[in-house]
Amino acid sequence: MAKKVGPDALATEKMVQAREWLTPGDFGEEPDFARSAHLTYRYMSAYDRTQSFYEAYRKHYVHRFLRRKGREPQGFPSRINGLEAGDFASIWRARQRADAMGVPYERFVIELMLDADANGTRQLPRPNQLCSDSKLPMLLERLEEKRAEGFFDPFAKDFDPRFYAANFVGDQQQLDALAWIEEQIAKAGRARKPVLLSRFMCVEQLISEAEATRRFGQELVDEAKSHRGGYTSRTPVVLDAPGPSDPACFGMRTEGHAICSQCPVAQRCTELRTKVEEGVQERFGVLDVPKERKRIAARDRKRRQRERERSGAAMTDQELHRVLKEAADPKVIQRRERDKQRRDGKKRKSQE
């Protein structure tokens, strides 16, 4: 029978798992990402946001691979804890980049896939290519265009019930949502302002009438209430006992970080981080698991090199097999020729 665990134990286990593939330094900017991530993900932990990012990537990769090859790709687990070390770290860091941009994960992935289609690349982007610096200018330009077109509305579909005004407790996620609403109304034209406020106050019920009056004034609130009959029959999900939620970076306290130094749950956050580090030490014997893995790999490579030198072998059997295969394999030669023709074609187009 499976052992039942509570939410705190599950959160700790997820962080211990992440530390198997990530260095302590990979968590240093998570307090910033917790505030810059798209509002859709603000109540998710860094681990759960990474899972959500991976689901978006897997969905679009499989769809395009099936369209290109006529079959589904192999080796794509449904959960991030089934990924290889390098892929896990790449997905995590790509998610961090999307959080830094404040964009929906699906849109981030779609733009990279569209770029691959447009450039006629033979392979779709793999996890280690999702946060390539060479793609950053393209991503910034395209994603800002989509933002301006209203593609990033966090309340266009289902959203976390904690964002409802009826569940307002003043936590940071709710305050950021109200700031976003205020920004949207501030940018709108005069005729559009009451329409937007009516949506957020009367339809979505994300902001209370009292809060709307404080932020926008009674006149605009009255206009919003009269728009299309005022309040709708939509019933928000009211939680039994809503309380302030911990920030999404909870358990990743970073010494000297400005956000961490002012965090109201700093003590509990430090306690969780300590508990996670104890779990990492107990399970892996070290705190920086990737560093230890690299040290062991380097030691083993050196040992194999010394063994080859003693035996007089210039390279391993695996390396020799690969070199001989590539030297005579017609498929390899044809692929190189096609790649060369493609590069020459792009070079001619750029010179025209």
mmCIF file of C-alpha atoms in Angstrom:
data_model
loop_
_atom_site.group_PDB
_atom_site.id
_atom_site.type_symbol
_atom_site.label_atom_id
_atom_site.label_comp_id
_atom_site.label_asym_id
_atom_site.label_seq_id
_atom_site.Cartn_x
_atom_site.Cartn_y
_atom_site.Cartn_z
ATOM 1 C CA MET A 1 0.000 0.000 0.000
ATOM 2 C CA ALA A 2 1.332 3.407 -0.954
ATOM 3 C CA LYS A 3 2.324 5.618 1.919
ATOM 4 C CA LYS A 4 0.227 8.769 2.210
ATOM 5 C CA VAL A 5 2.083 12.018 2.708
ATOM 6 C CA GLY A 6 0.898 15.542 3.382
ATOM 7 C CA PRO A 7 1.468 18.599 1.170
ATOM 8 C CA ASP A 8 4.514 19.730 3.184
ATOM 9 C CA ALA A 9 6.239 16.360 2.809
ATOM 10 C CA LEU A 10 5.413 16.299 -0.902
ATOM 11 C CA ALA A 11 6.823 19.804 -1.427
ATOM 12 C CA THR A 12 10.009 18.786 0.398
ATOM 13 C CA GLU A 13 10.364 15.632 -1.702
ATOM 14 C CA LYS A 14 9.995 17.593 -4.944
ATOM 15 C CA MET A 15 12.752 19.976 -3.905
ATOM 16 C CA VAL A 16 15.036 17.103 -2.888
ATOM 17 C CA GLN A 17 14.431 15.524 -6.309
ATOM 18 C CA ALA A 18 15.260 18.795 -8.054
ATOM 19 C CA ARG A 19 18.521 19.090 -6.138
ATOM 20 C CA GLU A 20 19.683 15.818 -7.690
ATOM 21 C CA TRP A 21 19.984 17.575 -11.060
ATOM 22 C CA LEU A 22 20.392 21.248 -10.121
ATOM 23 C CA THR A 23 23.145 23.125 -8.339
ATOM 24 C CA PRO A 24 22.329 25.304 -5.310
ATOM 25 C CA GLY A 25 23.038 28.305 -7.555
ATOM 26 C CA ASP A 26 20.108 27.401 -9.814
ATOM 27 C CA PHE A 27 17.752 28.488 -7.035
ATOM 28 C CA GLY A 28 19.348 31.886 -6.404
ATOM 29 C CA GLU A 29 17.011 33.840 -8.708
ATOM 30 C CA GLU A 30 13.776 31.998 -7.874
ATOM 31 C CA PRO A 31 12.559 34.833 -5.588
ATOM 32 C CA ASP A 32 12.693 37.153 -8.615
ATOM 33 C CA PHE A 33 10.952 34.641 -10.869
ATOM 34 C CA ALA A 34 8.195 34.160 -8.285
ATOM 35 C CA ARG A 35 7.276 37.834 -8.823
ATOM 36 C CA SER A 36 7.909 38.053 -12.580
ATOM 37 C CA ALA A 37 6.236 34.795 -13.686
ATOM 38 C CA HIS A 38 2.955 35.049 -15.571
ATOM 39 C CA LEU A 39 0.049 35.453 -13.149
ATOM 40 C CA THR A 40 -1.329 32.083 -14.224
ATOM 41 C CA TYR A 41 1.533 30.363 -12.373
ATOM 42 C CA ARG A 42 1.948 32.599 -9.309
ATOM 43 C CA TYR A 43 0.476 30.071 -6.875
ATOM 44 C CA MET A 44 2.658 27.224 -8.205
ATOM 45 C CA SER A 45 5.990 26.197 -6.726
ATOM 46 C CA ALA A 46 9.081 26.326 -8.942
ATOM 47 C CA TYR A 47 8.901 22.542 -9.347
ATOM 48 C CA ASP A 48 5.235 22.589 -10.361
ATOM 49 C CA ARG A 49 5.834 25.495 -12.763
ATOM 50 C CA THR A 50 8.607 23.454 -14.369
ATOM 51 C CA GLN A 51 6.230 20.515 -14.737
ATOM 52 C CA SER A 52 3.687 22.819 -16.385
ATOM 53 C CA PHE A 53 6.365 24.137 -18.755
ATOM 54 C CA TYR A 54 7.413 20.599 -19.640
ATOM 55 C CA GLU A 55 3.817 19.597 -20.383
ATOM 56 C CA ALA A 56 3.536 22.498 -22.853
ATOM 57 C CA TYR A 57 6.840 21.556 -24.474
ATOM 58 C CA ARG A 58 5.989 17.854 -24.681
ATOM 59 C CA LYS A 59 2.562 18.580 -26.185
ATOM 60 C CA HIS A 60 3.895 20.733 -29.026
ATOM 61 C CA TYR A 61 6.986 18.636 -29.661
ATOM 62 C CA VAL A 62 4.938 15.445 -30.018
ATOM 63 C CA HIS A 63 2.373 17.186 -32.252
ATOM 64 C CA ARG A 64 4.997 18.510 -34.658
ATOM 65 C CA PHE A 65 7.080 15.345 -34.601
ATOM 66 C CA LEU A 66 3.996 13.317 -35.513
ATOM 67 C CA ARG A 67 3.236 15.704 -38.363
ATOM 68 C CA ARG A 68 6.821 15.487 -39.664
ATOM 69 C CA LYS A 69 7.567 11.799 -39.137
ATOM 70 C CA GLY A 70 4.154 10.164 -39.034
ATOM 71 C CA ARG A 71 4.874 8.614 -35.631
ATOM 72 C CA GLU A 72 5.298 9.692 -32.045
ATOM 73 C CA PRO A 73 8.789 10.248 -30.610
ATOM 74 C CA GLN A 74 10.225 7.865 -28.061
ATOM 75 C CA GLY A 75 11.657 8.695 -24.663
ATOM 76 C CA PHE A 76 9.261 11.436 -23.585
ATOM 77 C CA PRO A 77 8.085 10.694 -20.026
ATOM 78 C CA SER A 78 4.939 12.446 -18.846
ATOM 79 C CA ARG A 79 6.593 13.797 -15.683
ATOM 80 C CA ILE A 80 9.796 15.771 -15.287
ATOM 81 C CA ASN A 81 11.100 13.344 -12.669
ATOM 82 C CA GLY A 82 11.456 10.802 -15.498
ATOM 83 C CA LEU A 83 13.839 13.006 -17.494
ATOM 84 C CA GLU A 84 17.568 12.506 -17.795
ATOM 85 C CA ALA A 85 19.762 14.848 -15.754
ATOM 86 C CA GLY A 86 20.660 17.194 -18.605
ATOM 87 C CA ASP A 87 17.088 17.432 -19.909
ATOM 88 C CA PHE A 88 15.709 18.122 -16.432
ATOM 89 C CA ALA A 89 18.169 20.975 -15.879
ATOM 90 C CA SER A 90 17.489 22.383 -19.366
ATOM 91 C CA ILE A 91 13.715 22.357 -18.870
ATOM 92 C CA TRP A 92 14.112 24.011 -15.466
ATOM 93 C CA ARG A 93 16.311 26.800 -16.862
ATOM 94 C CA ALA A 94 14.070 27.337 -19.894
ATOM 95 C CA ARG A 95 11.121 27.715 -17.520
ATOM 96 C CA GLN A 96 13.119 30.294 -15.589
ATOM 97 C CA ARG A 97 13.644 32.267 -18.800
ATOM 98 C CA ALA A 98 9.907 32.194 -19.537
ATOM 99 C CA ASP A 99 9.230 33.339 -15.964
ATOM 100 C CA ALA A 100 11.712 36.186 -16.334
ATOM 101 C CA MET A 101 9.799 37.314 -19.450
ATOM 102 C CA GLY A 102 6.435 36.917 -17.698
ATOM 103 C CA VAL A 103 4.902 34.927 -20.550
ATOM 104 C CA PRO A 104 2.697 31.808 -20.756
ATOM 105 C CA TYR A 105 4.792 28.680 -21.196
ATOM 106 C CA GLU A 106 2.781 27.437 -24.152
ATOM 107 C CA ARG A 107 3.391 30.663 -26.076
ATOM 108 C CA PHE A 108 7.123 30.515 -25.291
ATOM 109 C CA VAL A 109 7.318 26.972 -26.675
ATOM 110 C CA ILE A 110 5.123 27.719 -29.706
ATOM 111 C CA GLU A 111 7.361 30.568 -30.852
ATOM 112 C CA LEU A 112 10.436 28.314 -30.709
ATOM 113 C CA MET A 113 8.611 25.599 -32.658
ATOM 114 C CA LEU A 114 7.393 28.100 -35.271
ATOM 115 C CA ASP A 115 10.954 29.359 -35.650
ATOM 116 C CA ALA A 116 12.169 25.799 -36.213
ATOM 117 C CA ASP A 117 9.471 25.250 -38.857
ATOM 118 C CA ALA A 118 10.253 28.550 -40.598
ATOM 119 C CA ASN A 119 13.984 27.799 -40.765
ATOM 120 C CA GLY A 120 13.451 24.276 -42.061
ATOM 121 C CA THR A 121 15.527 22.684 -39.316
ATOM 122 C CA ARG A 122 15.866 18.913 -39.530
ATOM 123 C CA GLN A 123 15.277 18.483 -35.795
ATOM 124 C CA LEU A 124 12.768 20.136 -33.495
ATOM 125 C CA PRO A 125 14.240 21.997 -30.490
ATOM 126 C CA ARG A 126 15.434 19.631 -27.794
ATOM 127 C CA PRO A 127 15.382 20.636 -24.099
ATOM 128 C CA ASN A 128 18.960 21.947 -24.174
ATOM 129 C CA GLN A 129 18.021 24.314 -27.032
ATOM 130 C CA LEU A 130 15.025 25.906 -25.312
ATOM 131 C CA CYS A 131 17.056 28.588 -23.549
ATOM 132 C CA SER A 132 19.602 29.240 -26.273
ATOM 133 C CA ASP A 133 20.938 32.797 -26.127
ATOM 134 C CA SER A 134 20.956 32.934 -29.931
ATOM 135 C CA LYS A 135 17.130 32.679 -29.930
ATOM 136 C CA LEU A 136 16.634 35.335 -27.271
ATOM 137 C CA PRO A 137 16.282 38.393 -29.593
ATOM 138 C CA MET A 138 13.721 36.542 -31.729
ATOM 139 C CA LEU A 139 11.766 35.426 -28.669
ATOM 140 C CA LEU A 140 11.729 38.885 -27.100
ATOM 141 C CA GLU A 141 10.465 40.483 -30.294
ATOM 142 C CA ARG A 142 7.748 37.907 -30.994
ATOM 143 C CA LEU A 143 6.548 37.625 -27.412
ATOM 144 C CA GLU A 144 6.297 41.392 -26.997
ATOM 145 C CA GLU A 145 4.167 41.493 -30.148
ATOM 146 C CA LYS A 146 1.868 38.843 -28.691
ATOM 147 C CA ARG A 147 1.712 40.690 -25.377
ATOM 148 C CA ALA A 148 0.643 43.862 -27.193
ATOM 149 C CA GLU A 149 -2.050 41.853 -28.998
ATOM 150 C CA GLY A 150 -3.503 40.673 -25.685
ATOM 151 C CA PHE A 151 -2.364 37.050 -25.902
ATOM 152 C CA PHE A 152 -1.201 36.928 -22.281
ATOM 153 C CA ASP A 153 -4.473 37.585 -20.433
ATOM 154 C CA PRO A 154 -4.156 35.432 -17.258
ATOM 155 C CA PHE A 155 -7.913 35.478 -16.621
ATOM 156 C CA ALA A 156 -9.143 34.617 -20.110
ATOM 157 C CA LYS A 157 -9.701 30.988 -19.073
ATOM 158 C CA ASP A 158 -9.903 29.157 -15.755
ATOM 159 C CA PHE A 159 -7.750 30.582 -12.986
ATOM 160 C CA ASP A 160 -6.819 29.825 -9.400
ATOM 161 C CA PRO A 161 -9.848 30.573 -7.139
ATOM 162 C CA ARG A 162 -7.579 32.451 -4.746
ATOM 163 C CA PHE A 163 -7.663 35.333 -7.222
ATOM 164 C CA TYR A 164 -11.394 35.895 -6.615
ATOM 165 C CA ALA A 165 -12.168 39.031 -4.618
ATOM 166 C CA ALA A 166 -14.232 36.907 -2.217
ATOM 167 C CA ASN A 167 -11.015 35.124 -1.185
ATOM 168 C CA PHE A 168 -8.888 38.257 -0.854
ATOM 169 C CA VAL A 169 -6.426 38.082 2.035
ATOM 170 C CA GLY A 170 -3.808 40.504 0.740
ATOM 171 C CA ASP A 171 -1.104 38.010 -0.202
ATOM 172 C CA GLN A 172 1.479 39.017 -2.806
ATOM 173 C CA GLN A 173 -0.109 37.042 -5.631
ATOM 174 C CA GLN A 174 -3.445 38.839 -5.170
ATOM 175 C CA LEU A 175 -1.789 42.237 -4.885
ATOM 176 C CA ASP A 176 0.112 41.596 -8.117
ATOM 177 C CA ALA A 177 -3.147 40.614 -9.835
ATOM 178 C CA LEU A 178 -4.778 43.866 -8.730
ATOM 179 C CA ALA A 179 -1.757 45.800 -9.971
ATOM 180 C CA TRP A 180 -2.090 44.038 -13.342
ATOM 181 C CA ILE A 181 -5.790 44.954 -13.524
ATOM 182 C CA GLU A 182 -4.963 48.574 -12.707
ATOM 183 C CA GLU A 183 -2.303 48.596 -15.425
ATOM 184 C CA GLN A 184 -4.744 47.256 -18.047
ATOM 185 C CA ILE A 185 -7.341 49.899 -17.210
ATOM 186 C CA ALA A 186 -4.727 52.667 -17.149
ATOM 187 C CA LYS A 187 -3.595 51.740 -20.679
ATOM 188 C CA ALA A 188 -7.142 51.561 -22.065
ATOM 189 C CA GLY A 189 -8.895 54.423 -23.819
ATOM 190 C CA ARG A 190 -11.657 56.386 -22.091
ATOM 191 C CA ALA A 191 -14.475 54.379 -23.659
ATOM 192 C CA ARG A 192 -12.753 51.071 -22.897
ATOM 193 C CA LYS A 193 -12.053 51.683 -19.200
ATOM 194 C CA PRO A 194 -15.589 50.983 -17.837
ATOM 195 C CA VAL A 195 -15.850 47.918 -20.076
ATOM 196 C CA LEU A 196 -12.660 46.447 -18.634
ATOM 197 C CA LEU A 197 -13.570 47.325 -15.061
ATOM 198 C CA SER A 198 -17.000 45.757 -15.574
ATOM 199 C CA ARG A 199 -15.305 42.562 -16.679
ATOM 200 C CA PHE A 200 -12.875 42.397 -13.755
ATOM 201 C CA MET A 201 -15.329 43.603 -11.095
ATOM 202 C CA CYS A 202 -18.728 42.322 -12.270
ATOM 203 C CA VAL A 203 -18.017 39.333 -14.521
ATOM 204 C CA GLU A 204 -14.751 37.764 -13.320
ATOM 205 C CA GLN A 205 -15.237 39.238 -9.812
ATOM 206 C CA LEU A 206 -11.506 39.620 -9.281
ATOM 207 C CA ILE A 207 -11.745 42.993 -7.573
ATOM 208 C CA SER A 208 -14.291 44.115 -4.993
ATOM 209 C CA GLU A 209 -16.401 47.223 -5.487
ATOM 210 C CA ALA A 210 -14.719 48.882 -2.495
ATOM 211 C CA GLU A 211 -11.238 48.188 -3.865
ATOM 212 C CA ALA A 212 -12.269 49.321 -7.342
ATOM 213 C CA THR A 213 -13.644 52.562 -5.909
ATOM 214 C CA ARG A 214 -10.414 53.165 -4.010
ATOM 215 C CA ARG A 215 -8.289 52.592 -7.111
ATOM 216 C CA PHE A 216 -10.467 54.066 -9.874
ATOM 217 C CA GLY A 217 -13.034 56.368 -8.268
ATOM 218 C CA GLN A 218 -16.794 56.176 -7.840
ATOM 219 C CA GLU A 219 -17.627 57.564 -11.288
ATOM 220 C CA LEU A 220 -15.830 54.809 -13.187
ATOM 221 C CA VAL A 221 -17.238 52.159 -10.844
ATOM 222 C CA ASP A 222 -20.789 53.383 -11.490
ATOM 223 C CA GLU A 223 -20.168 53.287 -15.250
ATOM 224 C CA ALA A 224 -18.788 49.755 -14.966
ATOM 225 C CA LYS A 225 -21.791 48.578 -12.938
ATOM 226 C CA SER A 226 -24.235 49.956 -15.493
ATOM 227 C CA HIS A 227 -22.403 48.345 -18.413
ATOM 228 C CA ARG A 228 -24.534 45.460 -19.744
ATOM 229 C CA GLY A 229 -26.592 45.272 -16.593
ATOM 230 C CA GLY A 230 -23.821 45.211 -13.997
ATOM 231 C CA TYR A 231 -23.158 42.018 -12.023
ATOM 232 C CA THR A 232 -23.725 38.659 -13.682
ATOM 233 C CA SER A 233 -25.032 35.424 -12.203
ATOM 234 C CA ARG A 234 -21.558 33.902 -12.213
ATOM 235 C CA THR A 235 -20.719 32.551 -8.774
ATOM 236 C CA PRO A 236 -17.072 32.675 -7.711
ATOM 237 C CA VAL A 237 -15.452 29.760 -5.917
ATOM 238 C CA VAL A 238 -15.341 30.836 -2.280
ATOM 239 C CA LEU A 239 -12.787 29.018 -0.139
ATOM 240 C CA ASP A 240 -13.780 27.857 3.338
ATOM 241 C CA ALA A 241 -10.979 29.588 5.206
ATOM 242 C CA PRO A 242 -8.750 31.577 2.847
ATOM 243 C CA GLY A 243 -5.419 32.639 4.242
ATOM 244 C CA PRO A 244 -2.258 34.254 2.890
ATOM 245 C CA SER A 245 -0.311 31.882 0.644
ATOM 246 C CA ASP A 246 3.420 31.390 0.804
ATOM 247 C CA PRO A 247 5.384 32.838 -2.113
ATOM 248 C CA ALA A 248 6.173 30.507 -5.004
ATOM 249 C CA CYS A 249 9.857 30.552 -4.036
ATOM 250 C CA PHE A 250 9.094 29.240 -0.537
ATOM 251 C CA GLY A 251 11.946 27.035 0.680
ATOM 252 C CA MET A 252 14.547 28.660 -1.592
ATOM 253 C CA ARG A 253 15.692 31.470 0.685
ATOM 254 C CA THR A 254 18.837 33.122 -0.654
ATOM 255 C CA GLU A 255 21.089 34.962 1.758
ATOM 256 C CA GLY A 256 21.546 38.614 0.820
ATOM 257 C CA HIS A 257 18.641 38.668 -1.646
ATOM 258 C CA ALA A 258 16.559 41.842 -1.295
ATOM 259 C CA ILE A 259 13.236 39.993 -1.577
ATOM 260 C CA CYS A 260 14.273 37.345 0.946
ATOM 261 C CA SER A 261 15.469 39.925 3.456
ATOM 262 C CA GLN A 262 11.993 41.506 3.552
ATOM 263 C CA CYS A 263 9.925 38.329 3.274
ATOM 264 C CA PRO A 264 7.373 37.886 6.104
ATOM 265 C CA VAL A 265 7.819 34.087 6.062
ATOM 266 C CA ALA A 266 11.618 34.138 6.021
ATOM 267 C CA GLN A 267 11.973 32.042 9.155
ATOM 268 C CA ARG A 268 9.711 29.236 7.959
ATOM 269 C CA CYS A 269 11.330 29.414 4.531
ATOM 270 C CA THR A 270 14.762 28.935 6.101
ATOM 271 C CA GLU A 271 13.471 25.980 8.105
ATOM 272 C CA LEU A 272 12.149 24.297 4.950
ATOM 273 C CA ARG A 273 15.389 24.919 3.087
ATOM 274 C CA THR A 274 17.316 23.359 5.978
ATOM 275 C CA LYS A 275 15.001 20.359 5.927
ATOM 276 C CA VAL A 276 15.516 19.959 2.176
ATOM 277 C CA GLU A 277 19.297 20.166 2.523
ATOM 278 C CA GLU A 278 19.197 17.506 5.217
ATOM 279 C CA GLY A 279 17.219 15.304 2.835
ATOM 280 C CA VAL A 280 19.701 15.926 0.016
ATOM 281 C CA GLN A 281 22.652 15.141 2.272
ATOM 282 C CA GLU A 282 20.999 11.969 3.527
ATOM 283 C CA ARG A 283 20.062 10.720 0.063
ATOM 284 C CA PHE A 284 23.115 11.715 -1.970
ATOM 285 C CA GLY A 285 25.870 12.278 0.576
ATOM 286 C CA VAL A 286 26.639 15.798 -0.701
ATOM 287 C CA LEU A 287 24.742 19.072 -1.079
ATOM 288 C CA ASP A 288 25.893 19.904 -4.623
ATOM 289 C CA VAL A 289 24.991 16.674 -6.411
ATOM 290 C CA PRO A 290 25.750 17.824 -10.014
ATOM 291 C CA LYS A 291 29.210 18.998 -8.947
ATOM 292 C CA GLU A 292 29.912 15.645 -7.326
ATOM 293 C CA ARG A 293 28.634 13.828 -10.424
ATOM 294 C CA LYS A 294 31.011 15.844 -12.623
ATOM 295 C CA ARG A 295 33.900 15.129 -10.261
ATOM 296 C CA ILE A 296 33.251 11.389 -10.426
ATOM 297 C CA ALA A 297 32.852 11.483 -14.229
ATOM 298 C CA ALA A 298 36.138 13.381 -14.612
ATOM 299 C CA ARG A 299 37.888 10.886 -12.345
ATOM 300 C CA ASP A 300 36.524 7.957 -14.364
ATOM 301 C CA ARG A 301 37.557 9.570 -17.680
ATOM 302 C CA LYS A 302 41.065 10.066 -16.369
ATOM 303 C CA ARG A 303 41.197 6.444 -15.226
ATOM 304 C CA ARG A 304 40.073 5.184 -18.645
ATOM 305 C CA GLN A 305 42.600 7.438 -20.362
ATOM 306 C CA ARG A 306 45.413 6.014 -18.255
ATOM 307 C CA GLU A 307 44.240 2.483 -19.091
ATOM 308 C CA ARG A 308 44.251 3.287 -22.825
ATOM 309 C CA GLU A 309 47.716 4.772 -22.575
ATOM 310 C CA ARG A 310 49.011 1.674 -20.840
ATOM 311 C CA SER A 311 47.460 -0.556 -23.507
ATOM 312 C CA GLY A 312 48.681 1.632 -26.381
ATOM 313 C CA ALA A 313 45.141 2.385 -27.697
ATOM 314 C CA ALA A 314 44.671 5.854 -29.224
ATOM 315 C CA MET A 315 40.911 5.907 -28.693
ATOM 316 C CA THR A 316 38.142 3.854 -27.186
ATOM 317 C CA ASP A 317 36.378 1.119 -29.150
ATOM 318 C CA GLN A 318 33.245 3.248 -29.157
ATOM 319 C CA GLU A 319 35.070 6.269 -30.595
ATOM 320 C CA LEU A 320 36.790 4.130 -33.231
ATOM 321 C CA HIS A 321 33.470 2.556 -34.269
ATOM 322 C CA ARG A 322 31.832 5.986 -34.629
ATOM 323 C CA VAL A 323 34.675 7.438 -36.718
ATOM 324 C CA LEU A 324 34.781 4.439 -39.081
ATOM 325 C CA LYS A 325 31.010 4.434 -39.452
ATOM 326 C CA GLU A 326 30.800 8.121 -40.274
ATOM 327 C CA ALA A 327 33.677 7.875 -42.724
ATOM 328 C CA ALA A 328 31.909 5.315 -44.919
ATOM 329 C CA ASP A 329 28.216 5.546 -44.089
ATOM 330 C CA PRO A 330 26.342 6.790 -47.225
ATOM 331 C CA LYS A 331 23.574 8.282 -45.082
ATOM 332 C CA VAL A 332 26.054 10.364 -43.130
ATOM 333 C CA ILE A 333 27.686 11.577 -46.360
ATOM 334 C CA GLN A 334 24.311 12.449 -47.901
ATOM 335 C CA ARG A 335 23.243 14.322 -44.782
ATOM 336 C CA ARG A 336 26.416 16.374 -44.842
ATOM 337 C CA GLU A 337 25.827 17.221 -48.491
ATOM 338 C CA ARG A 338 22.238 18.299 -47.822
ATOM 339 C CA ASP A 339 23.343 20.432 -44.881
ATOM 340 C CA LYS A 340 26.009 22.056 -47.040
ATOM 341 C CA GLN A 341 23.499 22.778 -49.816
ATOM 342 C CA ARG A 342 21.094 24.289 -47.291
ATOM 343 C CA ARG A 343 23.805 26.532 -45.850
ATOM 344 C CA ASP A 344 24.926 27.610 -49.322
ATOM 345 C CA GLY A 345 21.313 28.396 -50.259
ATOM 346 C CA LYS A 346 20.817 30.592 -47.193
ATOM 347 C CA LYS A 347 24.133 32.332 -47.904
ATOM 348 C CA ARG A 348 23.089 33.125 -51.499
ATOM 349 C CA LYS A 349 19.726 34.488 -50.346
ATOM 350 C CA SER A 350 21.399 36.762 -47.822
ATOM 351 C CA GLN A 351 23.705 38.133 -50.513
ATOM 352 C CA GLU A 352 20.900 38.869 -52.991
#
